[in-house]
Tab-separated table of C-alpha atoms in Angstrom:
chain	number	residue	atom	x	y	z
A	159	MET	CA	33.061	11.095	-1.508
A	160	ARG	CA	30.924	14.199	-3.475
A	161	ARG	CA	27.760	14.294	-2.027
A	162	ALA	CA	24.699	13.709	-4.436
A	163	ARG	CA	22.750	16.534	-5.161
A	164	GLY	CA	19.315	16.127	-2.969
A	165	GLY	CA	19.331	13.517	-0.172
A	166	ALA	CA	16.886	10.566	1.307
A	167	GLY	CA	13.830	13.190	1.460
A	168	THR	CA	14.204	13.988	-2.060
A	169	VAL	CA	14.223	10.396	-3.254
A	170	LEU	CA	11.102	9.884	-0.957
A	171	LEU	CA	9.339	13.180	-2.742
A	172	VAL	CA	10.143	11.123	-6.107
A	173	ALA	CA	8.835	8.037	-5.039
A	174	VAL	CA	5.511	9.687	-3.773
A	175	LEU	CA	5.002	11.704	-6.678
A	176	GLY	CA	5.186	8.550	-9.101
A	177	TRP	CA	3.344	6.582	-6.725
A	178	SER	CA	0.816	9.424	-6.821
A	179	VAL	CA	0.171	9.484	-10.473
A	180	ILE	CA	0.300	5.500	-10.844
A	181	LEU	CA	-2.104	5.232	-8.058
A	182	ALA	CA	-4.576	7.746	-9.550
A	183	GLY	CA	-4.403	6.265	-13.106
A	184	VAL	CA	-4.912	2.625	-11.801
A	185	MET	CA	-8.164	3.923	-9.693
A	186	GLY	CA	-9.367	6.118	-12.616
A	187	PHE	CA	-9.022	3.733	-15.358
A	188	ALA	CA	-9.506	0.015	-13.962
A	189	PHE	CA	-11.930	1.009	-11.072
A	190	ARG	CA	-13.697	3.864	-12.414
A	191	GLY	CA	-12.619	6.491	-9.653
A	192	ASP	CA	-13.641	4.090	-6.860
A	193	PRO	CA	-10.733	3.482	-4.226
A	194	ARG	CA	-12.347	0.325	-3.030
A	195	GLY	CA	-11.354	-1.410	-6.528
A	196	PHE	CA	-7.783	-1.872	-4.588
A	197	PHE	CA	-9.249	-4.208	-2.406
A	198	LEU	CA	-9.935	-6.684	-5.460
A	199	PRO	CA	-13.357	-7.649	-3.820
A	200	GLY	CA	-14.903	-11.089	-5.546
A	201	THR	CA	-17.916	-12.599	-5.832
A	202	PHE	CA	-17.452	-15.484	-3.988
A	203	PHE	CA	-17.275	-14.189	-0.394
A	204	ALA	CA	-19.764	-12.200	1.367
A	205	HIS	CA	-18.579	-8.497	2.185
A	206	PRO	CA	-19.341	-5.712	4.764
A	207	PRO	CA	-22.032	-3.401	3.968
A	208	GLU	CA	-19.155	-0.490	3.367
A	209	MET	CA	-18.411	-2.439	0.054
A	210	ALA	CA	-21.867	-2.114	-1.198
A	211	GLY	CA	-21.859	-0.618	-5.053
A	212	ALA	CA	-18.410	-1.577	-5.347
A	213	HIS	CA	-17.709	-3.542	-8.370
A	214	LEU	CA	-16.958	-7.369	-7.648
A	215	ALA	CA	-14.778	-9.163	-10.023
A	216	PRO	CA	-15.880	-13.023	-10.448
A	217	GLY	CA	-14.564	-15.515	-8.522
A	218	PHE	CA	-12.232	-15.370	-5.413
A	219	GLY	CA	-10.829	-11.914	-5.545
A	220	TYR	CA	-7.781	-11.113	-3.813
A	221	ASP	CA	-6.401	-11.020	-0.280
A	222	GLY	CA	-6.989	-6.966	0.144
A	223	GLN	CA	-10.752	-7.684	0.735
A	224	PHE	CA	-10.435	-9.330	3.839
A	225	TYR	CA	-8.166	-6.463	5.429
A	226	PHE	CA	-11.267	-3.934	4.247
A	227	ALA	CA	-13.388	-6.530	6.517
A	228	LEU	CA	-11.166	-6.278	9.033
A	229	THR	CA	-10.587	-2.674	8.907
A	230	VAL	CA	-14.216	-1.791	9.688
A	231	ASP	CA	-14.189	-4.020	12.766
A	232	PRO	CA	-10.548	-4.567	13.944
A	233	LEU	CA	-11.586	-5.425	17.344
A	234	LEU	CA	-13.739	-8.342	15.927
A	235	LEU	CA	-16.922	-6.927	17.953
A	236	ARG	CA	-19.296	-8.109	15.316
A	237	PRO	CA	-20.519	-11.329	15.039
A	238	GLU	CA	-20.714	-11.520	11.175
A	239	THR	CA	-16.994	-10.547	10.741
A	240	PRO	CA	-15.797	-13.980	10.156
A	241	SER	CA	-18.174	-14.626	7.342
A	242	PHE	CA	-16.394	-12.370	5.667
A	243	LEU	CA	-12.889	-13.871	5.894
A	244	ASP	CA	-11.297	-16.872	3.968
A	245	LEU	CA	-9.463	-17.921	6.994
A	246	PRO	CA	-10.587	-15.846	9.980
A	247	TRP	CA	-8.054	-16.872	12.606
A	248	TYR	CA	-4.973	-16.313	10.146
A	249	ARG	CA	-6.489	-12.834	8.652
A	250	ALA	CA	-7.158	-11.629	11.926
A	251	GLY	CA	-3.753	-12.395	13.054
A	252	ARG	CA	-2.449	-9.250	10.753
A	253	ILE	CA	-4.446	-6.585	12.676
A	254	GLY	CA	-1.778	-3.873	12.706
A	255	LEU	CA	-3.072	-1.823	9.890
A	256	PRO	CA	-6.758	-2.270	9.807
A	257	LEU	CA	-6.418	-1.419	13.792
A	258	ALA	CA	-4.086	1.784	13.082
A	259	ALA	CA	-6.794	2.899	10.211
A	260	TRP	CA	-9.796	2.407	12.368
A	261	ALA	CA	-8.265	4.005	15.136
A	262	LEU	CA	-6.759	7.159	12.865
A	263	VAL	CA	-10.368	7.959	12.082
A	264	LEU	CA	-12.048	7.449	15.640
A	265	GLY	CA	-13.921	4.171	14.607
A	266	SER	CA	-15.398	5.758	11.346
A	267	ARG	CA	-16.644	2.697	9.445
A	268	PRO	CA	-17.112	4.653	6.169
A	269	ALA	CA	-13.514	6.462	6.300
A	270	ALA	CA	-11.656	3.351	7.868
A	271	SER	CA	-10.993	1.740	4.341
A	272	LEU	CA	-9.665	5.137	3.050
A	273	ALA	CA	-7.452	5.254	6.358
A	274	TYR	CA	-6.130	1.865	5.847
A	275	LEU	CA	-5.028	2.597	1.950
A	276	ALA	CA	-3.471	5.825	2.709
A	277	LEU	CA	-1.557	4.083	5.550
A	278	SER	CA	-0.407	0.835	3.576
A	279	TRP	CA	0.717	3.262	0.862
A	280	LEU	CA	2.323	5.483	3.097
A	281	LEU	CA	4.242	3.236	4.919
A	282	GLY	CA	5.111	1.072	2.160
A	283	LEU	CA	7.072	4.022	0.584
A	284	LEU	CA	8.636	4.650	4.185
A	285	GLY	CA	10.973	1.826	3.595
A	286	ILE	CA	12.336	3.643	0.023
A	287	TRP	CA	13.326	6.561	2.578
A	288	VAL	CA	14.991	4.172	5.338
A	289	VAL	CA	16.831	2.521	2.886
A	290	ALA	CA	18.316	5.981	1.101
A	291	ARG	CA	18.959	7.306	4.714
A	292	TRP	CA	20.833	4.491	5.529
A	293	ILE	CA	22.887	3.963	2.572
A	294	GLU	CA	23.640	7.826	2.400
A	295	SER	CA	25.082	7.578	6.256
A	296	GLU	CA	27.432	4.639	4.603
A	297	GLY	CA	28.926	7.342	2.324
A	298	ASN	CA	26.499	6.167	-0.630
A	299	SER	CA	23.977	8.155	-2.941
A	300	PRO	CA	20.797	8.262	-1.575
A	301	TRP	CA	19.464	7.933	-5.513
A	302	ARG	CA	20.689	3.970	-4.958
A	303	ALA	CA	17.490	3.415	-3.576
A	304	LEU	CA	15.568	5.022	-6.299
A	305	PRO	CA	14.904	1.157	-7.881
A	306	LEU	CA	13.138	0.326	-4.822
A	307	VAL	CA	10.230	2.670	-6.387
A	308	LEU	CA	9.291	-0.174	-8.420
A	309	SER	CA	10.156	-3.226	-6.811
A	310	ALA	CA	7.758	-6.108	-7.285
A	311	GLY	CA	6.901	-6.585	-3.913
A	312	LEU	CA	5.718	-2.972	-3.274
A	313	VAL	CA	3.827	-3.120	-6.659
A	314	ALA	CA	1.762	-5.847	-5.259
A	315	SER	CA	1.230	-4.441	-2.178
A	316	MET	CA	0.495	-0.905	-3.670
A	317	THR	CA	-2.125	-2.144	-6.123
A	318	ARG	CA	-3.701	-4.795	-4.195
A	319	ALA	CA	-4.345	-3.070	-0.576
A	320	THR	CA	-2.375	-5.692	1.173
A	321	PRO	CA	-0.091	-4.943	4.597
A	322	ASP	CA	3.325	-6.771	3.147
A	323	ALA	CA	5.283	-3.615	1.791
A	324	ALA	CA	4.352	-1.516	5.203
A	325	ALA	CA	5.428	-4.557	7.318
A	326	ALA	CA	8.924	-4.757	5.511
A	327	SER	CA	9.252	-1.008	6.006
A	328	LEU	CA	8.359	-1.133	9.567
A	329	MET	CA	10.909	-3.862	10.213
A	330	LEU	CA	13.544	-2.177	7.876
A	331	LEU	CA	13.006	1.096	10.230
A	332	ALA	CA	13.513	-0.838	13.133
A	333	LEU	CA	16.780	-2.336	11.954
A	334	TRP	CA	17.911	1.229	10.850
A	335	LEU	CA	17.052	2.643	14.108
A	336	ASP	CA	19.265	-0.189	15.771
A	337	SER	CA	21.894	0.356	13.552
A	338	ARG	CA	22.217	3.827	14.597
A	339	ARG	CA	21.598	2.830	18.444
A	340	ARG	CA	18.803	4.731	18.638
A	341	PRO	CA	15.595	3.708	20.905
A	342	GLY	CA	12.608	2.261	19.546
A	343	ALA	CA	13.650	-0.578	17.637
A	344	VAL	CA	11.797	-3.272	19.377
A	345	ALA	CA	8.818	-1.039	19.524
A	346	VAL	CA	8.685	-0.779	15.513
A	347	LEU	CA	9.195	-4.347	15.394
A	348	ALA	CA	6.463	-5.259	18.034
A	349	ALA	CA	4.047	-3.090	15.544
A	350	ALA	CA	5.585	-4.565	12.374
A	351	THR	CA	4.614	-8.481	13.803
A	352	LEU	CA	1.190	-7.278	13.725
A	353	VAL	CA	1.289	-5.791	10.489
A	354	ARG	CA	2.487	-9.513	9.231
A	355	GLU	CA	4.061	-12.083	11.008
A	356	THR	CA	7.387	-12.621	9.198
A	357	SER	CA	8.504	-9.635	10.736
A	358	PHE	CA	9.611	-12.052	13.323
A	359	ILE	CA	12.592	-12.600	11.449
A	360	ALA	CA	14.069	-9.529	12.249
A	361	ALA	CA	13.207	-10.011	15.839
A	362	GLY	CA	15.153	-13.164	15.983
A	363	ALA	CA	17.827	-11.613	13.600
A	364	LEU	CA	18.058	-8.709	16.469
A	365	ALA	CA	18.123	-10.967	19.171
A	366	ILE	CA	20.694	-13.560	17.885
A	367	VAL	CA	23.250	-10.529	17.542
A	368	ARG	CA	22.636	-8.835	21.162
A	369	TRP	CA	23.171	-12.088	22.527
A	370	ARG	CA	26.621	-12.791	20.808
A	371	GLN	CA	27.303	-9.232	22.018
A	372	GLY	CA	26.623	-10.128	25.670
A	373	GLN	CA	23.398	-8.150	25.871
A	374	ARG	CA	21.485	-11.123	26.979
A	375	MET	CA	18.354	-8.906	28.596
A	376	GLY	CA	18.297	-6.972	25.246
A	377	ALA	CA	18.093	-10.022	23.524
A	378	ALA	CA	15.165	-10.987	25.281
A	379	ARG	CA	13.357	-7.988	24.709
A	380	ALA	CA	14.004	-8.372	21.340
A	381	VAL	CA	11.867	-11.619	21.012
A	382	ALA	CA	9.843	-11.247	24.244
A	383	ILE	CA	8.189	-7.836	23.292
A	384	PRO	CA	7.083	-8.473	19.924
A	385	ALA	CA	5.913	-12.201	20.744
A	386	GLY	CA	3.994	-11.052	24.096
A	387	ILE	CA	1.805	-8.572	22.063
A	388	ALA	CA	1.247	-10.783	19.500
A	389	LEU	CA	0.240	-13.741	21.594
A	390	GLY	CA	-1.918	-10.867	23.472
A	391	TRP	CA	-3.663	-10.174	20.437
A	392	ARG	CA	-4.027	-14.245	19.316
A	393	VAL	CA	-5.838	-14.443	22.651
A	394	TRP	CA	-8.214	-11.843	22.221
A	395	VAL	CA	-8.953	-13.150	18.529
A	396	LEU	CA	-9.501	-16.981	19.994
A	397	SER	CA	-11.948	-15.714	22.634
A	398	ARG	CA	-14.200	-14.062	19.577
A	399	PRO	CA	-17.063	-16.467	18.388
A	400	GLY	CA	-16.248	-17.798	14.921
A	401	PHE	CA	-12.334	-17.147	15.040
A	402	ARG	CA	-11.309	-20.835	16.426
A	403	GLY	CA	-8.773	-22.370	13.888
A	404	GLY	CA	-5.161	-22.948	12.848
A	405	ASP	CA	-3.347	-20.913	10.370
A	406	PRO	CA	-2.655	-22.634	7.170
A	407	LEU	CA	0.605	-24.600	6.732
A	408	GLU	CA	1.940	-22.689	3.608
A	409	LEU	CA	5.742	-24.249	3.891
A	410	GLY	CA	7.301	-27.048	2.715
A	411	PRO	CA	10.199	-29.085	0.953
A	412	PRO	CA	12.603	-26.482	-0.646
A	413	LEU	CA	11.561	-26.285	-4.425
A	414	THR	CA	8.930	-28.640	-4.579
A	415	TRP	CA	6.864	-26.022	-6.427
A	416	ILE	CA	9.167	-25.620	-9.348
A	417	TRP	CA	7.994	-28.510	-11.302
A	418	THR	CA	4.535	-27.172	-11.669
A	419	LYS	CA	5.930	-23.726	-12.884
A	420	LEU	CA	7.947	-25.622	-15.222
A	421	ALA	CA	5.099	-27.621	-16.748
A	422	SER	CA	2.962	-24.426	-16.965
A	423	PRO	CA	2.300	-23.451	-20.539
A	424	TRP	CA	3.937	-20.213	-21.984
A	425	THR	CA	1.839	-17.265	-22.138
A	426	PHE	CA	2.495	-13.590	-22.071
A	427	GLU	CA	2.012	-13.593	-18.289
A	428	SER	CA	4.925	-15.967	-18.033
A	429	VAL	CA	7.219	-13.228	-18.948
A	430	GLY	CA	6.354	-11.446	-15.673
A	431	GLU	CA	6.457	-14.973	-13.783
A	432	THR	CA	9.928	-15.648	-14.976
A	433	LEU	CA	11.405	-12.535	-14.379
A	434	ALA	CA	9.965	-12.263	-10.801
A	435	LEU	CA	11.522	-15.730	-10.236
A	436	LEU	CA	14.834	-14.688	-11.380
A	437	ALA	CA	14.664	-11.687	-8.993
A	438	LEU	CA	13.817	-13.869	-6.254
A	439	ALA	CA	16.879	-16.387	-7.576
A	440	LEU	CA	19.311	-13.791	-7.588
A	441	ALA	CA	18.140	-12.432	-4.302
A	442	VAL	CA	18.259	-16.337	-2.559
A	443	ALA	CA	21.777	-16.824	-4.410
A	444	SER	CA	23.277	-13.335	-3.092
A	445	LEU	CA	23.464	-14.843	0.441
A	446	VAL	CA	26.238	-17.451	-0.796
A	447	PRO	CA	29.016	-14.814	-1.040
A	448	LEU	CA	27.798	-13.619	2.443
A	449	LEU	CA	28.148	-16.894	4.004
A	450	PRO	CA	31.912	-16.931	4.803
A	451	ARG	CA	31.548	-13.929	7.510
A	452	TRP	CA	28.727	-14.873	9.032
A	453	ARG	CA	30.118	-14.701	12.586
A	454	ARG	CA	30.160	-10.771	11.528
A	455	TRP	CA	26.531	-10.674	10.071
A	456	SER	CA	24.552	-7.503	11.349
A	457	PRO	CA	21.034	-8.004	12.009
A	458	ALA	CA	20.067	-6.791	8.684
A	459	ALA	CA	22.142	-9.996	7.372
A	460	TRP	CA	20.543	-12.209	9.451
A	461	THR	CA	17.337	-10.924	8.775
A	462	TYR	CA	18.398	-11.380	4.749
A	463	ALA	CA	19.280	-14.900	5.517
A	464	GLY	CA	15.904	-15.681	7.300
A	465	PHE	CA	14.121	-14.400	4.420
A	466	VAL	CA	16.078	-16.714	2.045
A	467	LEU	CA	15.525	-19.430	4.371
A	468	LEU	CA	11.482	-18.534	4.311
A	469	ALA	CA	11.725	-18.133	0.323
A	470	LEU	CA	13.175	-21.767	-0.090
A	471	LEU	CA	10.784	-23.189	2.365
A	472	MET	CA	7.680	-21.167	1.227
A	473	GLY	CA	5.062	-24.081	-0.680
A	474	ALA	CA	3.373	-24.293	-3.755
A	475	LYS	CA	0.359	-21.708	-2.631
A	476	VAL	CA	2.531	-18.933	-2.243
A	477	TYR	CA	4.605	-19.429	-5.449
A	478	GLU	CA	1.063	-19.687	-7.269
A	479	ASP	CA	1.787	-16.426	-9.003
A	480	ARG	CA	4.297	-13.676	-8.957
A	481	TRP	CA	1.929	-11.452	-6.996
A	482	ALA	CA	1.576	-13.691	-4.070
A	483	PHE	CA	5.464	-14.793	-3.756
A	484	ALA	CA	6.567	-11.167	-4.554
A	485	ARG	CA	4.372	-9.634	-1.724
A	486	ALA	CA	6.156	-12.330	0.783
A	487	THR	CA	9.597	-11.847	-0.098
A	488	CYS	CA	9.397	-7.906	-0.550
A	489	ALA	CA	12.081	-7.313	2.060
A	490	PHE	CA	14.515	-8.563	0.028
A	491	PRO	CA	15.114	-5.305	-2.086
A	492	LEU	CA	15.333	-3.177	1.000
A	493	LEU	CA	17.511	-5.299	2.899
A	494	ALA	CA	20.134	-5.964	-0.140
A	495	LEU	CA	20.920	-2.248	-0.690
A	496	PRO	CA	22.124	-1.369	3.209
A	497	LEU	CA	24.154	-4.794	3.071
A	498	ALA	CA	25.695	-3.681	-0.192
A	499	ALA	CA	26.627	-0.293	1.447
A	500	GLY	CA	28.281	-1.740	4.186
A	501	GLU	CA	30.386	-4.170	2.032
A	502	GLU	CA	33.802	-4.239	1.604
A	503	ARG	CA	34.201	-6.545	-1.531
A	504	PRO	CA	32.878	-4.459	-4.591
A	505	GLY	CA	31.861	-7.412	-6.334
A	506	VAL	CA	29.556	-8.859	-3.643
A	507	ALA	CA	28.261	-4.964	-3.098
A	508	ARG	CA	27.288	-5.139	-7.093
A	509	ILE	CA	25.555	-8.452	-6.780
A	510	LEU	CA	23.348	-7.304	-3.714
A	511	ARG	CA	22.728	-3.727	-5.443
A	512	GLY	CA	21.592	-6.062	-8.695
A	513	VAL	CA	18.902	-7.617	-6.356
A	514	ALA	CA	17.420	-4.157	-6.304
A	515	LEU	CA	17.720	-3.494	-9.772
A	516	VAL	CA	15.997	-6.783	-10.924
A	517	TRP	CA	13.209	-6.490	-8.640
A	518	ALA	CA	12.433	-3.164	-10.103
A	519	MET	CA	12.722	-5.018	-13.703
A	520	ALA	CA	9.974	-7.459	-12.713
A	521	GLY	CA	7.797	-4.344	-10.868
A	522	ALA	CA	7.724	-2.594	-13.934
A	523	VAL	CA	6.503	-5.761	-15.695
A	524	MET	CA	4.137	-6.540	-13.229
A	525	LEU	CA	2.825	-2.713	-13.827
A	526	LEU	CA	2.668	-2.941	-17.451
A	527	PHE	CA	0.422	-6.561	-17.023
A	528	LEU	CA	-2.063	-3.651	-15.147
A	529	THR	CA	-2.578	-1.819	-18.674
A	530	ARG	CA	-4.325	-3.452	-21.616
A	531	ILE	CA	-1.101	-3.715	-23.256
A	532	PRO	CA	-0.290	-7.093	-22.712
A	533	ALA	CA	-3.860	-8.351	-23.688
A	534	ALA	CA	-3.539	-6.637	-27.135
A	535	LEU	CA	-0.196	-8.253	-27.858
A	536	ALA	CA	-1.709	-11.814	-26.803
A	537	ARG	CA	-4.548	-10.968	-29.517
A	538	LEU	CA	-2.158	-9.850	-32.104
A	539	THR	CA	0.067	-12.853	-31.652
A	540	GLY	CA	-2.576	-15.429	-30.900
A	541	SER	CA	-1.395	-16.524	-27.440
């Protein structure tokens, strides 16, 4: 196969340049040059002193504001920190990025939030390089990873200061390291689970394959090390005042949320919502042609199946809007392209590559809704 001009590094460079322009534009026009705007703080919650002077949106704001609070006190040493969080026990479980950002700036509270944004952005884009490198090693053009630049989950994470894309990238990096028989896969998975608990899906997938290969100790380590680190952190969280409580149950019977979606009135917002749901539906349906060969599944395929199960069981709260469910399932397009590269059946490979393309279309529409164009069209049509 003729080598495409430029490799995975060039694809990453294009992604970094493109997102640099997007983020600079959003910060300049939407947040008046204040990077704290990416955390989308709301008036309903109290905020740390480091948020003073930032524009507060009316109402609840968005999840990024809670990671801001954790970033300036990741060790949970200040008694007021729980008052800044909607669900202290739940939020504090995702300490990976806040703690890394705080450590990177040697505990400087004013600089910690900027470090958090930089880490979440860079790690979010890391997944694009991993996919490009992975499929390049399988004899495919690395440029097939380019649609990931506009993937809906990445758009949601990058513009709303959440750690979902970073967790997905770390998870994929671990799976790629394992596929190349390189060390560090379990350590990276342990870090990913501290960023977002759904990364345990990949740990379980790795354990399944290692167990089937007769690597009993390797299978045990794949689960025990990430679980032990996560459990150790949870014990510390429970020891801190104001952090007792359980996680919100956001799982339920499959597809019970769909009736609420169908009953919602049609607006311009529905365009983006519908496209994101179609992308999700294609990702879930793409598992079907893989099922007959489940005995030969790689850890990446088992992880994909795990996220399909997660998508089916997620409750109505997650499916309230495309920003939430796109973030929770942002691993789909990242996993689909390596699976397509290793697929022997051309038709199945095209379906899997289509997952990345449709998620990119949904992400492009989500970016469009960050501009004033949809509001102007809605006024023109009276919607």
